[in-house]
């Protein structure tokens, strides 16, 4: 039988945990100490229902209902938040069965930053903000591509990074960091066909893997060999040179004989 692996959060991997450790969090300050933000909150509350509002690291943060995202963004744009610098989502499917979507807004005139947030239940669609902020175009496509969140009335809602026929959404926590089984065979199937799976084998998606005897992609300092040479029986040492043979005019020539290798920290 295959070893059971949790599917809800495949990216979670704890290497070390301290039972006394407390996760750091930024303090949430009341708007009472920020009259400019308090006034803007009052204006926003006249347009939409604000569920929660506070100041975090000098940024005004406000939560609204998902169905009122575009209405809230339009109101904030009229207040002077004319730049949408970033937008994305956070996967809370395992714990809360949905996503937290955020819009990072900037007012150049007021020198204010504002973050509009909302909680989107799984399967619910969100209204596109593309006609309000042109920068939302690719950000919304990326959010659809990476999380599977659909945007209503987007002019060209299709994947932006992954191929159109890609299976799964890579930034969901349920998606393995090295890709799932479909990802391992994607390029093999596209280039050679499924009938060549046993011949070619699955794609290696471990970026940290190094093949000790692969001389087409890796080289050992002091043991360089010609491209593609078989070194399974060993390789000879080669002198380490830090500069060209003739050296550099204004730089002292470095040689291994004059260098010293440190064995321990001081």
CSV table of C-alpha atoms in Angstrom, one decimal:
chain,number,residue,atom,x,y,z
A,1,UNK,CA,0.0,0.0,0.0
A,2,UNK,CA,1.1,3.6,-0.7
A,3,UNK,CA,2.1,5.7,2.3
A,4,UNK,CA,-0.7,8.0,3.3
A,5,UNK,CA,0.1,11.7,2.7
A,6,UNK,CA,-2.3,14.5,3.7
A,7,UNK,CA,-3.7,16.2,0.6
A,8,UNK,CA,-5.3,19.3,2.2
A,9,UNK,CA,-1.9,20.9,2.7
A,10,UNK,CA,0.8,19.2,0.8
A,11,UNK,CA,3.2,22.1,1.1
A,12,UNK,CA,3.3,22.0,4.9
A,13,UNK,CA,6.5,20.4,6.2
A,14,UNK,CA,7.8,21.1,9.7
A,15,UNK,CA,11.5,20.3,10.1
A,16,UNK,CA,11.8,21.7,13.6
A,17,UNK,CA,9.2,23.1,16.1
A,18,UNK,CA,9.8,24.9,19.3
A,19,UNK,CA,7.0,24.4,21.8
A,20,UNK,CA,7.7,27.8,23.3
A,21,UNK,CA,7.7,29.6,20.0
A,22,UNK,CA,5.0,32.2,19.4
A,23,UNK,CA,4.3,33.2,15.8
A,24,UNK,CA,5.0,36.9,15.3
A,25,UNK,CA,2.1,39.1,14.3
A,26,UNK,CA,1.9,42.8,13.5
A,27,UNK,CA,-0.2,44.9,16.0
A,28,UNK,CA,-3.5,46.1,14.8
A,29,UNK,CA,-4.0,49.8,15.7
A,30,UNK,CA,-7.3,51.6,16.1
A,31,UNK,CA,-8.3,54.2,13.6
A,32,UNK,CA,-8.8,56.7,16.5
A,33,UNK,CA,-5.1,57.7,16.3
A,34,UNK,CA,-5.3,58.2,12.5
A,35,UNK,CA,-8.0,60.9,11.7
A,36,UNK,CA,-7.2,60.8,8.0
A,37,UNK,CA,-8.0,57.1,7.8
A,38,UNK,CA,-11.0,57.5,10.1
A,39,UNK,CA,-12.5,60.0,7.7
A,40,UNK,CA,-11.9,57.7,4.7
A,41,UNK,CA,-13.5,54.8,6.6
A,42,UNK,CA,-16.6,56.9,7.2
A,43,UNK,CA,-16.8,57.7,3.4
A,44,UNK,CA,-16.3,54.0,2.5
A,45,UNK,CA,-19.0,52.9,5.0
A,46,UNK,CA,-21.5,55.1,3.2
A,47,UNK,CA,-20.9,53.0,0.0
A,48,UNK,CA,-20.4,49.4,1.4
A,49,UNK,CA,-20.6,47.4,4.6
A,50,UNK,CA,-17.2,47.4,6.3
A,51,UNK,CA,-16.8,44.2,8.4
A,52,UNK,CA,-13.5,45.2,10.1
A,53,UNK,CA,-11.0,48.0,9.9
A,54,UNK,CA,-7.7,48.8,11.5
A,55,UNK,CA,-4.2,50.2,10.8
A,56,UNK,CA,-1.3,47.9,10.4
A,57,UNK,CA,2.3,49.2,10.0
A,58,UNK,CA,0.9,52.6,8.7
A,59,UNK,CA,-1.4,50.9,6.2
A,60,UNK,CA,-5.2,51.2,6.5
A,61,UNK,CA,-6.8,47.8,6.2
A,62,UNK,CA,-10.5,47.2,5.6
A,63,UNK,CA,-12.6,44.0,5.2
A,64,UNK,CA,-15.7,44.0,3.0
A,65,UNK,CA,-18.2,41.4,1.6
A,66,UNK,CA,-17.0,39.6,-1.5
A,67,UNK,CA,-20.0,40.7,-3.5
A,68,UNK,CA,-19.1,44.3,-2.9
A,69,UNK,CA,-15.5,44.2,-3.9
A,70,UNK,CA,-15.9,46.3,-7.1
A,71,UNK,CA,-18.2,48.8,-5.4
A,72,UNK,CA,-15.6,49.3,-2.6
A,73,UNK,CA,-12.8,49.6,-5.1
A,74,UNK,CA,-14.7,52.3,-7.1
A,75,UNK,CA,-15.3,54.3,-3.9
A,76,UNK,CA,-11.7,54.1,-2.9
A,77,UNK,CA,-10.6,55.2,-6.3
A,78,UNK,CA,-12.8,58.3,-5.9
A,79,UNK,CA,-11.1,59.0,-2.6
A,80,UNK,CA,-7.7,59.2,-4.4
A,81,UNK,CA,-6.4,55.6,-4.3
A,82,UNK,CA,-5.7,55.6,-8.0
A,83,UNK,CA,-3.0,52.9,-8.2
A,84,UNK,CA,-3.6,49.2,-7.6
A,85,UNK,CA,0.0,48.0,-7.0
A,86,UNK,CA,-0.8,44.4,-6.1
A,87,UNK,CA,-3.6,41.9,-5.7
A,88,UNK,CA,-3.6,38.2,-5.0
A,89,UNK,CA,-5.1,35.5,-2.7
A,90,UNK,CA,-4.2,33.3,0.3
A,91,UNK,CA,-5.3,29.7,0.4
A,92,UNK,CA,-7.4,28.9,3.5
A,93,UNK,CA,-9.3,26.0,2.0
A,94,UNK,CA,-8.3,23.5,4.6
A,95,UNK,CA,-9.2,25.6,7.7
A,96,UNK,CA,-11.9,28.0,6.4
A,97,UNK,CA,-13.0,26.5,3.1
A,98,UNK,CA,-12.1,29.6,1.0
A,99,UNK,CA,-9.6,32.3,0.0
A,100,UNK,CA,-8.6,35.6,1.5
A,101,UNK,CA,-8.3,38.0,-1.5
A,102,UNK,CA,-6.5,41.4,-1.0
A,103,UNK,CA,-6.0,44.5,-3.1
A,104,UNK,CA,-3.1,46.8,-2.3
A,105,UNK,CA,-3.9,50.4,-3.2
A,106,UNK,CA,-1.8,53.5,-3.2
A,107,UNK,CA,-2.7,57.2,-3.1
A,108,UNK,CA,0.2,59.3,-4.6
A,109,UNK,CA,-1.5,62.6,-3.6
A,110,UNK,CA,-2.1,61.7,0.1
A,111,UNK,CA,0.9,59.4,0.5
A,112,UNK,CA,-1.4,56.7,1.9
A,113,UNK,CA,-1.4,53.0,1.4
A,114,UNK,CA,-4.6,51.0,1.8
A,115,UNK,CA,-5.3,47.2,1.7
A,116,UNK,CA,-8.8,46.1,0.9
A,117,UNK,CA,-9.5,42.5,2.0
A,118,UNK,CA,-12.4,40.0,1.6
A,119,UNK,CA,-13.0,36.3,2.3
A,120,UNK,CA,-14.2,34.4,-0.7
A,121,UNK,CA,-15.9,31.0,-0.1
A,122,UNK,CA,-14.7,28.1,-2.2
A,123,UNK,CA,-16.5,28.0,-5.6
A,124,UNK,CA,-17.7,31.6,-5.4
A,125,UNK,CA,-16.9,33.9,-8.3
A,126,UNK,CA,-15.5,37.4,-7.9
A,127,UNK,CA,-16.3,40.5,-9.9
A,128,UNK,CA,-13.3,41.7,-12.1
A,129,UNK,CA,-11.7,45.1,-11.3
A,130,UNK,CA,-10.1,45.3,-14.7
A,131,UNK,CA,-12.2,48.3,-15.9
A,132,UNK,CA,-11.3,50.3,-12.8
A,133,UNK,CA,-7.6,49.4,-12.6
A,134,UNK,CA,-5.7,48.2,-15.7
A,135,UNK,CA,-3.1,46.7,-13.5
A,136,UNK,CA,-5.8,44.2,-12.4
A,137,UNK,CA,-5.8,42.5,-15.8
A,138,UNK,CA,-2.7,40.3,-15.4
A,139,UNK,CA,-3.0,40.0,-11.6
A,140,UNK,CA,-6.5,38.6,-11.9
A,141,UNK,CA,-5.4,36.1,-14.6
A,142,UNK,CA,-2.5,35.0,-12.3
A,143,UNK,CA,-5.0,34.6,-9.5
A,144,UNK,CA,-7.2,32.4,-11.7
A,145,UNK,CA,-4.1,30.5,-13.0
A,146,UNK,CA,-2.5,29.9,-9.5
A,147,UNK,CA,-5.6,29.5,-7.3
A,148,UNK,CA,-8.5,28.7,-9.6
A,149,UNK,CA,-10.5,31.8,-8.6
A,150,UNK,CA,-12.8,32.9,-11.5
A,151,UNK,CA,-13.3,36.6,-12.2
A,152,UNK,CA,-16.6,37.7,-13.7
A,153,UNK,CA,-16.6,40.0,-16.8
A,154,UNK,CA,-12.8,39.8,-17.2
A,155,UNK,CA,-12.0,40.4,-20.9
A,156,UNK,CA,-9.5,37.6,-21.4
A,157,UNK,CA,-9.6,35.2,-18.4
A,158,UNK,CA,-7.2,32.4,-19.3
A,159,UNK,CA,-4.0,31.0,-17.7
A,160,UNK,CA,-1.1,33.4,-17.8
A,161,UNK,CA,1.9,31.3,-16.6
A,162,UNK,CA,0.9,27.7,-16.9
A,163,UNK,CA,-0.2,26.0,-20.2
A,164,UNK,CA,-3.9,26.0,-21.0
A,165,UNK,CA,-4.2,22.3,-20.4
A,166,UNK,CA,-2.3,22.2,-17.1
A,167,UNK,CA,-3.9,20.2,-14.3
A,168,UNK,CA,-4.3,21.8,-10.9
A,169,UNK,CA,-3.5,25.2,-9.4
A,170,UNK,CA,0.2,25.5,-8.2
A,171,UNK,CA,-0.2,28.1,-5.4
A,172,UNK,CA,-2.9,26.1,-3.6
A,173,UNK,CA,-1.5,24.5,-0.5
A,174,UNK,CA,-2.9,21.1,-1.7
A,175,UNK,CA,-0.6,21.3,-4.7
A,176,UNK,CA,2.8,19.6,-4.0
A,177,UNK,CA,5.9,21.9,-4.1
A,178,UNK,CA,7.5,19.6,-6.8
A,179,UNK,CA,4.3,19.2,-8.7
A,180,UNK,CA,1.8,16.4,-8.8
A,181,UNK,CA,1.9,13.2,-10.9
A,182,UNK,CA,0.4,15.1,-13.9
A,183,UNK,CA,3.2,17.6,-13.8
A,184,UNK,CA,5.9,14.9,-13.8
A,185,UNK,CA,4.6,13.5,-17.1
A,186,UNK,CA,3.4,16.7,-18.8
A,187,UNK,CA,6.5,17.4,-20.9
A,188,UNK,CA,7.2,13.8,-21.6
A,189,UNK,CA,3.7,13.3,-22.9
A,190,UNK,CA,3.8,16.5,-25.0
A,191,UNK,CA,7.2,15.8,-26.6
A,192,UNK,CA,7.4,12.0,-26.9
A,193,UNK,CA,3.8,10.8,-26.3
A,194,UNK,CA,2.4,8.7,-23.4
A,195,UNK,CA,3.6,5.5,-25.1
A,196,UNK,CA,7.2,6.6,-24.3
A,197,UNK,CA,6.7,7.0,-20.5
A,198,UNK,CA,8.5,3.7,-19.7
A,199,UNK,CA,11.4,4.7,-22.0
A,200,UNK,CA,12.0,8.3,-20.9
A,201,UNK,CA,10.7,8.1,-17.3
A,202,UNK,CA,9.1,10.9,-15.2
A,203,UNK,CA,10.6,14.4,-15.2
A,204,UNK,CA,12.9,15.2,-12.3
A,205,UNK,CA,11.3,18.2,-10.6
A,206,UNK,CA,13.6,18.4,-7.6
A,207,UNK,CA,15.6,21.6,-8.2
A,208,UNK,CA,18.1,20.6,-5.5
A,209,UNK,CA,19.1,17.3,-7.1
A,210,UNK,CA,22.6,17.0,-8.4
A,211,UNK,CA,23.9,14.0,-10.4
A,212,UNK,CA,27.4,13.3,-9.3
A,213,UNK,CA,28.4,11.8,-12.7
A,214,UNK,CA,26.5,14.2,-15.0
A,215,UNK,CA,29.1,16.2,-16.9
A,216,UNK,CA,26.7,17.8,-19.3
A,217,UNK,CA,25.1,20.1,-16.6
A,218,UNK,CA,27.5,20.0,-13.6
A,219,UNK,CA,31.2,20.4,-13.1
A,220,UNK,CA,33.4,20.1,-10.0
A,221,UNK,CA,35.9,22.8,-9.3
A,222,UNK,CA,39.4,21.4,-9.7
A,223,UNK,CA,38.1,18.4,-11.6
A,224,UNK,CA,36.8,19.9,-14.8
A,225,UNK,CA,36.5,17.4,-17.7
A,226,UNK,CA,35.3,17.8,-21.4
A,227,UNK,CA,31.5,18.0,-22.0
A,228,UNK,CA,29.7,14.7,-21.7
A,229,UNK,CA,32.8,12.7,-20.6
A,230,UNK,CA,32.2,9.5,-18.7
A,231,UNK,CA,33.7,10.0,-15.1
A,232,UNK,CA,32.2,6.9,-13.5
A,233,UNK,CA,35.7,5.5,-13.0
A,234,UNK,CA,37.0,8.9,-11.6
A,235,UNK,CA,38.4,12.1,-12.9
A,236,UNK,CA,41.8,13.8,-12.8
A,237,UNK,CA,42.5,17.0,-10.9
A,238,UNK,CA,42.9,20.2,-12.8
A,239,UNK,CA,44.5,23.4,-11.6
A,240,UNK,CA,42.1,26.0,-10.3
A,241,UNK,CA,42.6,29.4,-12.0
A,242,UNK,CA,40.8,32.5,-10.8
A,243,UNK,CA,41.8,34.6,-13.9
A,244,UNK,CA,42.7,34.4,-17.5
A,245,UNK,CA,46.1,32.9,-18.4
A,246,UNK,CA,47.6,36.3,-18.9
A,247,UNK,CA,46.0,37.8,-15.8
A,248,UNK,CA,44.5,41.3,-15.5
A,249,UNK,CA,46.7,44.4,-15.7
A,250,UNK,CA,45.7,46.2,-12.6
A,251,UNK,CA,44.8,43.1,-10.5
A,252,UNK,CA,47.4,40.9,-8.8
A,253,UNK,CA,47.3,37.4,-10.1
A,254,UNK,CA,45.7,34.9,-7.8
A,255,UNK,CA,47.2,31.4,-7.5
A,256,UNK,CA,46.2,28.4,-5.4
A,257,UNK,CA,49.7,28.3,-4.0
A,258,UNK,CA,49.2,31.7,-2.3
A,259,UNK,CA,45.7,30.9,-1.0
A,260,UNK,CA,44.7,29.5,2.3
A,261,UNK,CA,41.7,27.3,3.1
A,262,UNK,CA,39.9,28.0,6.4
A,263,UNK,CA,39.2,24.9,8.3
A,264,UNK,CA,36.9,26.4,11.0
A,265,UNK,CA,35.3,29.7,12.0
A,266,UNK,CA,37.2,32.1,14.2
